[in-house]
């Protein structure tokens, strides 16, 4: 059928719509365009360049040739709370119940490089994740878990180098060589400045540590994903779908730039870069976002950086359902939200997925809630059919048009950020933060003005009993952790140690690390950190040395 | 009364400040004078800022679960500065069961997820001294 004929029919349809609206007006606050037709998408001649086939450039339809027909995505539940022992039990429970990868949540002192006994850690130990002070805790965290078999993701950024070193050291104790280790460190400092807040050092030394990790892992831990460039937290902070992928890909460009500047060949490290998206409420927009993001990244890597290997151009992604969309009201409704978000992530072609639990607007999830969240993935995988055919929404006029729109919006932002001098400069100027804040405020006002309905919050509300049986991390966890730490620092054996740590060796390793920090970026910090970690130097001790040399990041505060 | 002055504060190590910023902006749009501390403030820093800025209200946000420890500490330090009438409120991911103890400790009201910003504005207008 020719476009002319479609246009003529469309005009007739529009006339009919005008009449229908007279009788029954449409609901308010809907997207402007009510219907998509072949007129809204590129013709079939653009197919191979813009859409193509799964596993082939520009990867719009996915990064693997067979996608979930070969193997489902990794069902990776983010978990960690209280002590290493309690978290280890949760990990083993998840593996026993069909979880296929681990994902470690660390408490805030760990994420910001402070020991549990630091005054600033008071009240925070073991709260949002597990407290890790030294290799001794890491040994307990992975007790009876074969690091040669499992793949482990660690949500750790500013001190990622230290936690990775601890992981390598535990594996070595288990007899697993570093080149067999599989997993991911988040290691994405730029989004910490822009949206998540667990930064320590200023951008320059932070970028040096990150490129040091890229280089070290390319030689020693080749199966490890050295970074998870994260849009998740940008979205959680309030951005739109287009902003999520635009700001994140701009961050990605900054990391690639830094590594190339440090002398690396793009194809030596780009294949280990991974991404992290949010799966939000609007199912079809999310699917389009995943597809657009793969196409943008592929073009960036090929055209901007001249990557040669297809692997360097693939946007591989972990996904988490949107925490900020969980409601404290009628918490069981969150199960439905998470199921829809899961469907979006799967139709979007994610490589791994964490599903949130129904009670997370109230507290850390209980084991029962986590089980429902994991089962949600298993139901979508096995029962829904969504995983059986690759990229099932391709060719939908709406989804293809939206994929094109999100791609265009992302390019516009990337161009703007280039003009500001790149992602680091754009963050230092507060530009990215301001864009996110504006979107967050608009969202909140839309909810308050009922332009956006959230079930149980601004519509369909009801009186409820406060929920019972929430998980609570007792204050005694902090006290216990500090006691253990005091023993370690005093040179007493703890856990399975046969003798306590040698404080002279700790001092020497820290002094060596300090000297290495003072040198330029060609001095790779990883071997020095690994050495310090093996003496049972604590995370706080190591980060304090780095703080002394590198200084602290001063945040840009604006409203 | 002059313009109501509000310190929006993020005590502790929590980096989630979407809520704090949205509330700060809504309070500003409602005609209040708003100062935002930025992230990672100790209770001592918050009390000092409250005194320096001579605020009528301290509005804190915590999503990390550290509220039982940090909220009361801020109340005590603010009161020690002689700010007897300063209205101190809190919000964030705070389980219902924790609220009575926080109120006992001097937090005038606790706003949990889903609260419209207008509810916070109205509460401040009705209770500020």
XYZ file of C-alpha atoms in Angstrom:
688
model
C 0.000 0.000 0.000
C 1.344 3.427 -0.877
C 1.846 6.175 1.679
C -0.669 8.305 -0.222
C -3.347 5.728 0.289
C -2.531 5.452 3.995
C -2.608 9.234 4.329
C -5.996 9.390 2.693
C -7.355 6.696 4.990
C -5.783 8.413 7.988
C -7.619 11.610 7.134
C -10.903 9.721 7.088
C -10.006 8.161 10.416
C -9.158 11.582 11.920
C -12.534 12.892 10.805
C -14.216 9.972 12.528
C -12.152 10.635 15.653
C -13.229 14.295 15.681
C -16.832 13.179 15.701
C -16.257 10.571 18.387
C -14.500 13.095 20.622
C -17.446 15.424 20.342
C -19.632 12.733 21.809
C -17.150 11.272 24.278
C -14.067 13.381 25.000
C -10.821 11.492 25.524
C -9.253 11.184 28.954
C -6.984 14.079 29.911
C -3.174 14.044 30.048
C -2.641 11.461 27.326
C 0.290 11.451 24.874
C -0.469 13.811 22.007
C -0.472 11.183 19.274
C -3.206 8.596 19.726
C -2.212 6.158 17.037
C 0.878 5.127 15.072
C 0.906 3.967 11.489
C 3.485 3.047 8.832
C 3.798 6.812 8.268
C 5.546 7.168 11.633
C 8.360 4.708 10.995
C 11.229 4.484 8.561
C 10.655 2.354 5.495
C 11.891 -1.181 5.084
C 14.995 0.153 3.282
C 16.283 1.465 6.654
C 15.858 -1.936 8.308
C 19.358 -3.341 8.070
C 21.109 -0.084 9.096
C 18.836 0.929 11.946
C 17.292 -2.259 13.274
C 19.143 -5.236 11.878
C 19.394 -8.652 13.499
C 20.054 -9.798 17.056
C 23.775 -10.057 17.736
C 24.535 -7.728 14.844
C 25.285 -4.041 14.566
C 23.614 -1.768 15.643
C 22.205 -4.335 18.085
C 18.782 -2.679 18.278
C 17.225 -6.141 18.540
C 19.601 -7.489 21.180
C 23.214 -8.424 21.725
C 23.048 -12.188 21.262
C 21.936 -14.091 18.173
C 19.496 -16.318 20.072
C 18.795 -14.227 23.182
C 16.606 -16.083 25.730
C 16.042 -19.037 23.413
C 19.514 -20.175 24.469
C 19.406 -19.242 28.121
C 17.269 -16.911 30.213
C 18.714 -13.681 31.534
C 20.665 -13.958 34.802
C 18.239 -13.702 37.694
C 20.347 -11.664 40.012
C 18.770 -10.546 43.257
C 20.446 -7.597 44.965
C 20.874 -8.518 48.592
C 22.910 -7.728 51.641
C 22.150 -6.537 55.118
C 23.459 -6.692 58.645
C 26.515 -8.931 59.018
C 28.494 -10.930 56.491
C 27.129 -14.083 58.093
C 23.467 -13.044 57.723
C 24.043 -11.969 54.115
C 25.893 -15.191 53.299
C 22.815 -17.135 54.463
C 20.568 -15.008 52.181
C 22.894 -15.613 49.213
C 22.882 -19.342 49.717
C 19.087 -19.282 50.051
C 18.781 -17.395 46.756
C 21.098 -19.796 44.935
C 19.206 -22.780 46.364
C 15.969 -21.287 44.996
C 17.083 -20.757 41.435
C 18.871 -17.418 41.614
C 21.604 -17.595 38.990
C 23.958 -14.805 40.062
C 24.836 -12.923 43.224
C 24.493 -9.205 43.747
C 25.996 -7.667 46.861
C 24.533 -4.652 48.613
C 27.002 -2.955 50.947
C 26.136 -0.650 53.797
C 26.841 3.062 53.442
C 30.063 3.183 55.486
C 31.478 0.463 53.204
C 30.304 2.325 50.094
C 32.001 5.516 51.268
C 35.167 3.847 52.508
C 34.723 4.130 56.267
C 35.211 1.415 58.850
C 32.277 0.459 61.058
C 34.003 2.040 64.066
C 34.379 5.441 62.427
C 32.203 8.036 64.235
C 30.614 8.956 60.898
C 29.340 5.367 60.533
C 27.227 5.526 63.674
C 23.658 4.403 63.025
C 24.446 3.201 59.485
C 26.306 -0.082 60.034
C 24.584 -3.008 58.330
C 21.521 -0.929 57.436
C 21.238 -0.668 53.639
C 23.617 -3.520 52.980
C 26.260 -5.694 54.520
C 29.133 -4.181 56.509
C 32.556 -5.112 55.125
C 35.555 -3.829 57.035
C 38.266 -6.193 55.881
C 39.106 -9.360 54.007
C 37.965 -11.235 57.131
C 34.357 -10.128 56.500
C 34.621 -10.923 52.813
C 35.722 -14.488 53.654
C 32.528 -14.942 55.672
C 30.355 -13.297 53.013
C 31.360 -15.909 50.412
C 31.731 -18.886 52.746
C 30.622 -22.133 51.004
C 30.003 -20.257 47.736
C 32.251 -21.404 44.901
C 33.592 -18.224 43.310
C 34.750 -20.272 40.341
C 31.099 -21.050 39.520
C 28.986 -18.079 40.572
C 29.027 -14.662 38.954
C 28.920 -11.809 41.432
C 27.885 -8.226 40.989
C 29.003 -5.723 43.593
C 27.321 -2.357 43.967
C 30.426 -0.506 44.936
C 31.826 2.623 43.349
C 34.351 4.935 44.992
C 36.122 2.034 46.793
C 35.443 -0.514 44.018
C 39.160 -1.214 43.653
C 39.366 -2.329 47.289
C 36.316 -4.587 47.225
C 37.434 -6.139 43.944
C 40.849 -6.791 45.508
C 39.147 -8.467 48.483
C 37.092 -10.630 46.097
C 40.226 -11.673 44.207
C 41.909 -12.498 47.531
C 38.989 -14.637 48.769
C 38.938 -16.481 45.438
C 42.650 -17.129 45.718
C 42.085 -18.629 49.195
C 39.416 -20.885 47.630
C 41.923 -21.923 44.954
C 40.139 -20.054 42.146
C 42.507 -18.061 39.929
C 41.601 -14.457 39.078
C 41.271 -15.194 35.371
C 38.318 -17.505 36.133
C 36.328 -14.905 38.067
C 33.077 -13.629 36.601
C 31.146 -10.671 37.830
C 30.801 -6.933 37.841
C 31.797 -3.983 39.971
C 29.619 -0.926 39.543
C 32.655 1.384 39.609
C 30.706 4.260 38.026
C 31.704 7.387 39.902
C 30.170 9.928 37.538
C 26.601 8.945 38.348
C 27.527 9.100 42.047
C 28.301 12.784 41.618
C 25.172 13.322 39.550
C 22.581 11.181 41.273
C 23.554 8.617 43.906
C 25.854 10.360 46.330
C 28.425 7.758 47.440
C 31.454 9.583 46.087
C 34.733 10.014 47.963
C 37.476 11.505 45.787
C 37.373 14.310 43.195
C 36.861 13.391 39.511
C 40.495 13.337 38.426
C 41.860 10.714 40.848
C 38.541 8.842 40.596
C 38.933 8.525 36.830
C 42.524 7.398 37.359
C 41.434 4.610 39.713
C 38.798 3.525 37.200
C 41.224 3.362 34.281
C 43.711 1.535 36.521
C 40.994 -1.072 37.127
C 40.233 -1.343 33.374
C 43.889 -1.965 32.671
C 44.510 -4.370 35.553
C 41.444 -6.464 34.740
C 42.132 -6.599 31.010
C 45.349 -8.418 31.885
C 44.498 -10.300 35.086
C 40.731 -10.661 35.442
C 39.640 -10.787 31.804
C 36.123 -12.154 32.386
C 35.235 -9.402 34.852
C 32.941 -6.531 33.894
C 35.030 -3.606 35.061
C 32.217 -1.087 35.231
C 28.458 -0.942 35.206
C 27.668 2.439 33.729
C 24.452 3.185 35.484
C 21.338 4.984 34.409
C 19.354 3.252 37.131
C 20.108 5.826 39.810
C 19.739 8.741 37.423
C 16.209 7.523 36.732
C 15.554 6.921 40.418
C 16.642 10.505 41.083
C 13.819 11.546 38.798
C 15.043 11.675 35.194
C 12.989 10.750 32.159
C 13.694 7.636 30.070
C 15.592 9.635 27.448
C 17.650 11.454 30.073
C 18.474 8.134 31.723
C 20.165 6.722 28.649
C 21.570 10.060 27.445
C 23.366 10.985 30.657
C 24.590 7.439 31.122
C 25.974 7.117 27.627
C 27.617 10.534 28.095
C 29.265 9.082 31.227
C 30.304 6.068 29.164
C 31.910 8.346 26.609
C 33.894 10.009 29.426
C 35.197 6.633 30.670
C 36.220 5.513 27.203
C 37.908 8.867 26.608
C 39.822 8.549 29.894
C 41.011 5.028 29.131
C 42.130 5.953 25.627
C 43.945 8.967 27.042
C 45.670 6.636 29.515
C 47.073 4.770 26.508
C 44.704 1.833 26.157
C 43.368 0.494 22.888
C 39.583 0.784 22.769
C 39.084 -2.851 21.750
C 41.176 -4.021 24.717
C 38.690 -2.819 27.319
C 35.388 -1.829 25.686
C 34.054 -5.386 25.610
C 34.067 -5.450 29.423
C 32.027 -2.279 29.823
C 28.493 -2.997 30.933
C 25.413 -0.910 31.619
C 22.608 -0.756 34.149
C 19.073 0.378 33.296
C 15.947 0.998 35.253
C 12.738 -0.848 34.348
C 10.087 1.768 35.002
C 6.301 1.788 34.838
C 5.572 2.701 31.217
C 6.092 -0.715 29.636
C 6.345 0.238 25.964
C 8.454 3.335 26.556
C 10.884 1.187 28.524
C 11.139 -1.381 25.746
C 11.876 1.423 23.284
C 14.475 2.841 25.681
C 16.396 -0.439 25.833
C 16.363 -0.719 22.057
C 17.391 2.896 21.501
C 20.201 2.660 24.039
C 21.805 -0.264 22.243
C 21.678 1.573 18.938
C 23.160 4.789 20.362
C 26.023 3.012 22.126
C 26.854 0.925 19.053
C 27.091 4.079 16.940
C 29.154 5.881 19.603
C 31.667 3.052 19.775
C 31.941 2.506 16.059
C 31.749 6.043 14.752
C 33.191 8.119 17.585
C 35.823 5.745 18.955
C 36.557 3.624 15.916
C 36.047 0.320 17.733
C 36.611 -2.687 15.481
C 35.369 -5.636 17.538
C 31.580 -6.106 17.590
C 31.850 -6.906 21.308
C 33.145 -3.366 21.912
C 29.950 -1.973 20.381
C 27.454 -4.091 22.327
C 25.526 -2.508 25.123
C 25.125 -5.353 27.588
C 22.812 -4.423 30.408
C 21.744 -5.370 33.884
C 18.326 -4.094 34.903
C 16.538 -3.399 38.140
C 12.867 -2.630 38.498
C 12.163 0.933 39.630
C 12.476 1.264 43.390
C 11.036 4.761 43.333
C 7.815 3.456 41.815
C 7.098 1.168 44.768
C 4.406 2.515 47.023
C 4.277 2.297 50.793
C 0.497 2.241 50.441
C -1.132 -1.151 49.740
C 2.298 -2.738 49.345
C 1.012 -5.935 47.736
C 0.141 -3.864 44.653
C 3.882 -3.542 44.119
C 3.995 -7.202 43.075
C 1.934 -6.256 40.012
C 4.088 -3.227 39.240
C 7.226 -5.330 39.425
C 5.705 -7.973 37.143
C 4.970 -5.347 34.475
C 8.434 -3.833 34.835
C 9.901 -7.317 34.504
C 7.962 -7.796 31.284
C 9.391 -4.509 29.994
C 12.973 -5.475 30.842
C 12.572 -8.865 29.170
C 10.959 -7.487 26.021
C 13.730 -4.892 26.089
C 16.353 -7.640 26.020
C 18.173 -7.316 29.349
C 21.107 -9.615 30.164
C 20.337 -9.783 33.857
C 17.606 -8.600 36.182
C 16.911 -7.756 39.786
C 13.259 -7.558 40.776
C 12.344 -5.411 43.765
C 10.254 -6.724 46.595
C 6.831 -5.427 47.544
C 7.903 -4.066 50.942
C 10.892 -1.962 49.887
C 9.147 1.399 50.218
C 9.012 0.505 53.902
C 12.177 -1.405 54.771
C 14.646 -3.966 53.445
C 12.692 -6.934 52.101
C 11.811 -10.018 54.086
C 12.754 -13.428 52.745
C 9.126 -14.101 51.785
C 8.961 -10.882 49.756
C 12.252 -11.622 48.038
C 10.966 -15.064 47.086
C 7.887 -13.545 45.403
C 10.149 -11.132 43.515
C 12.359 -13.963 42.267
C 9.314 -16.063 41.353
C 8.033 -13.112 39.304
C 11.055 -13.446 37.047
C 10.630 -17.194 36.835
C 6.954 -16.811 35.864
C 7.768 -14.267 33.158
C 10.585 -16.516 31.906
C 8.711 -19.792 31.856
C 5.023 -19.014 31.548
C 4.447 -15.738 29.720
C 5.949 -16.543 26.337
C 7.774 -13.213 26.350
C 11.142 -14.948 26.345
C 10.412 -17.270 23.458
C 10.724 -14.984 20.431
C 13.475 -12.402 20.103
C 12.649 -8.684 20.384
C 8.922 -9.359 19.962
C 7.875 -5.706 19.733
C 10.068 -4.841 16.759
C 7.935 -3.615 13.914
C 5.279 -2.164 16.188
C 4.702 1.267 14.646
C 4.527 2.769 18.104
C 7.561 1.040 19.581
C 9.731 1.709 16.516
C 8.672 5.379 16.424
C 9.375 5.724 20.122
C 12.738 3.996 19.738
C 13.611 6.616 17.100
C 12.331 9.459 19.299
C 14.297 8.347 22.379
C 17.406 7.899 20.259
C 17.041 11.432 18.904
C 16.489 12.915 22.362
C 19.563 11.077 23.607
C 21.718 12.422 20.757
C 20.491 15.955 21.476
C 21.593 15.642 25.108
C 24.914 14.047 24.186
C 25.589 16.944 21.807
C 24.720 19.453 24.527
C 27.019 17.677 27.010
C 29.821 17.621 24.417
C 29.410 21.379 24.090
C 29.725 21.754 27.856
C 33.038 19.882 27.701
C 31.866 16.323 28.366
C 30.130 14.548 31.242
C 32.656 15.491 33.935
C 32.389 19.200 33.115
C 28.591 18.981 32.779
C 28.383 17.455 36.265
C 30.789 19.984 37.758
C 28.635 22.756 36.302
C 25.546 21.142 37.838
C 23.870 20.818 34.442
C 22.985 17.132 34.650
C 21.819 17.429 38.264
C 19.552 20.348 37.337
C 17.970 18.489 34.423
C 17.253 15.512 36.685
C 15.828 17.706 39.459
C 13.515 19.500 37.067
C 12.125 16.180 35.856
C 11.738 14.905 39.425
C 9.823 18.000 40.438
C 7.573 17.800 37.398
C 6.786 14.160 38.207
C 5.864 15.036 41.800
C 3.635 17.922 40.712
C 1.956 15.682 38.114
C 1.134 13.215 40.874
C -0.110 15.926 43.222
C -2.272 17.476 40.486
C -3.516 14.035 39.430
C -2.198 14.429 35.931
C -0.592 11.121 36.846
C -2.499 8.517 38.836
C -0.640 6.223 41.220
C -2.950 3.534 42.539
C -3.251 3.648 46.308
C -1.438 6.984 46.542
C -3.569 9.643 44.849
C -6.491 7.464 43.765
C -8.091 4.238 44.981
C -6.801 4.907 48.477
C -8.015 3.116 51.567
C -7.474 2.930 55.285
C -4.816 0.368 56.100
C -3.314 -1.308 59.116
C 0.445 -0.664 59.320
C 2.199 -3.635 57.685
C 3.570 -6.274 60.016
C 6.689 -8.412 59.937
C 9.073 -5.915 58.295
C 12.762 -6.711 58.378
C 14.619 -4.725 60.991
C 18.379 -4.464 61.350
C 19.095 -4.282 65.033
C 21.484 -1.680 66.473
C 23.402 -4.588 68.032
C 24.750 -5.391 64.540
C 26.886 -2.247 64.643
C 28.154 -3.031 68.119
C 29.085 -6.602 67.169
C 30.802 -5.454 63.990
C 32.857 -2.868 65.897
C 33.890 -5.456 68.463
C 35.150 -7.762 65.738
C 36.952 -4.886 64.093
C 38.659 -3.905 67.351
C 39.960 -7.462 67.696
C 41.255 -7.419 64.131
C 43.032 -4.102 64.581
C 44.553 -5.342 67.857
C 46.075 -8.285 66.009
C 43.773 -10.899 67.524
C 42.551 -13.722 65.271
C 38.886 -13.489 64.204
C 36.610 -15.824 62.235
C 38.691 -18.613 60.716
C 42.039 -16.795 61.048
C 44.601 -18.932 62.821
C 46.647 -15.923 63.823
C 45.878 -12.243 63.950
C 46.966 -9.693 61.401
C 50.549 -8.417 61.422
C 50.203 -4.697 62.107
C 53.721 -3.978 60.863
C 52.895 -5.576 57.528
C 49.690 -3.515 57.382
C 51.633 -0.315 58.003
C 54.192 -1.148 55.340
C 51.524 -2.001 52.750
C 49.643 1.225 53.451
C 52.839 3.272 53.145
C 53.583 1.594 49.821
C 50.059 2.334 48.595
C 50.411 5.964 49.609
C 53.566 6.336 47.530
C 51.846 4.714 44.556
C 48.892 7.111 44.870
C 51.292 10.053 44.665
C 52.643 8.874 41.313
C 50.817 9.546 38.042
C 48.180 7.319 36.461
C 50.730 5.085 34.757
C 51.333 3.609 38.216
C 48.501 1.084 38.542
C 47.098 1.091 42.074
C 45.479 -2.344 41.900
C 48.531 -4.467 42.811
C 49.252 -2.209 45.791
C 45.648 -2.366 46.974
C 45.609 -6.148 46.579
C 48.753 -6.396 48.682
C 47.262 -4.190 51.416
C 44.010 -6.122 51.445
C 45.856 -9.403 51.949
C 47.486 -8.041 55.121
C 43.923 -7.504 56.419
C 44.324 -3.750 56.234
C 40.777 -2.444 56.591
C 38.729 -0.683 53.965
C 38.804 2.471 56.092
C 42.571 2.327 56.519
C 43.085 1.927 52.791
C 40.612 4.660 51.844
C 42.070 7.023 54.444
C 45.459 6.718 52.769
C 43.822 7.509 49.433
C 41.845 10.393 50.960
C 45.088 11.882 52.282
C 46.607 11.940 48.812
C 43.548 12.524 46.625
C 41.396 14.769 48.812
C 37.593 14.823 48.919
C 34.989 15.703 46.311
C 33.076 18.892 47.012
C 29.535 18.446 45.781
C 27.764 21.029 43.684
C 24.642 21.877 45.723
C 21.767 23.538 43.933
C 18.017 23.563 44.037
C 5.850 36.934 60.866
C 8.676 37.312 58.334
C 9.207 34.676 55.708
C 9.405 31.225 57.319
C 12.980 29.955 57.103
C 13.514 26.215 56.574
C 16.714 24.177 56.652
C 16.329 21.047 54.526
C 18.969 18.616 55.727
C 20.380 15.207 54.831
C 21.908 13.678 57.967
C 24.183 10.664 57.745
C 25.706 8.949 54.734
C 22.546 8.439 52.662
C 22.881 9.750 49.114
C 19.203 9.712 48.112
C 18.146 13.328 47.910
C 15.421 13.295 45.279
C 12.857 13.674 48.042
C 14.790 16.330 49.944
C 15.224 18.405 46.798
C 11.616 18.039 45.684
C 10.407 19.052 49.138
C 12.874 21.963 49.271
C 11.614 23.258 45.960
C 7.971 22.846 46.928
C 8.577 24.757 50.163
C 10.285 27.512 48.211
C 7.393 27.659 45.776
C 5.086 27.926 48.783
C 6.887 31.134 49.773
C 9.326 29.858 52.393
C 13.016 30.762 52.526
C 14.784 27.426 51.984
C 18.384 26.415 52.627
C 19.513 22.942 51.539
C 22.569 21.476 53.283
C 23.592 19.012 50.593
C 24.502 15.405 51.392
C 26.360 13.742 54.219
C 25.882 16.158 57.087
C 26.666 15.193 60.662
C 24.082 16.093 63.320
C 26.554 18.686 64.619
C 26.816 20.335 61.181
C 23.035 20.428 60.843
C 22.513 21.994 64.280
C 25.207 24.550 63.512
C 23.650 25.416 60.161
C 20.236 25.737 61.820
C 21.692 28.223 64.304
C 23.773 30.122 61.728
C 20.828 30.478 59.389
C 18.436 31.226 62.235
C 15.765 28.940 60.804
C 12.251 28.313 62.083
C 12.132 24.771 60.746
C 14.570 21.898 60.319
C 13.294 19.327 57.800
C 15.376 16.156 57.593
C 15.286 13.274 55.134
C 16.749 9.795 55.605
C 16.174 6.730 53.444
C 18.950 4.577 54.881
C 17.354 3.371 58.101
C 19.654 5.478 60.276
C 16.768 7.679 61.449
C 16.369 6.130 64.951
C 19.934 7.163 65.663
C 20.303 10.441 63.766
C 16.940 12.229 64.119
C 16.958 12.388 67.944
C 20.600 13.434 67.906
C 19.809 16.433 65.726
C 16.882 17.395 67.985
C 19.120 17.365 71.051
C 21.887 19.369 69.411
C 19.463 21.973 68.039
C 17.857 22.368 71.465
C 21.301 22.673 73.070
C 21.870 25.698 70.862
C 18.965 27.344 72.649
C 16.591 26.891 69.724
C 13.667 25.751 71.861
C 10.910 26.612 69.417
C 12.451 25.409 66.175
C 10.044 23.014 64.504
C 11.871 19.792 63.605
C 10.316 17.384 61.148
C 11.533 14.317 59.279
C 10.732 12.117 56.333
C 11.926 9.203 54.258
C 11.645 5.441 54.266
C 10.485 5.193 57.864
C 8.430 2.238 59.074
C 5.247 3.095 60.941
C 6.541 1.308 64.031
C 9.480 3.681 64.407
C 7.358 6.832 64.428
C 6.170 6.942 68.085
C 9.767 6.844 69.366
C 10.801 9.609 66.958
C 7.912 11.801 68.099
C 8.810 11.090 71.695
C 12.310 12.308 70.874
C 10.979 15.621 69.619
C 10.351 15.121 65.911
C 7.097 17.011 65.447
C 5.921 15.005 62.451
C 7.202 12.203 60.232
C 6.281 12.181 56.529
C 6.456 8.820 54.808
C 6.547 7.881 51.085
C 3.576 9.110 49.079
C 3.056 12.272 51.153
C 2.036 15.221 48.952
C 4.309 18.233 49.400
C 1.216 20.296 50.220
C 0.778 18.254 53.409
C 4.258 19.310 54.528
C 3.599 22.953 53.648
C 0.303 22.904 55.568
C 1.884 21.247 58.583
C 4.651 23.824 58.770
C 2.233 26.732 58.431
C 0.021 25.326 61.192
C 2.819 24.490 63.631
C 5.716 26.888 63.165
C 6.263 29.308 66.034
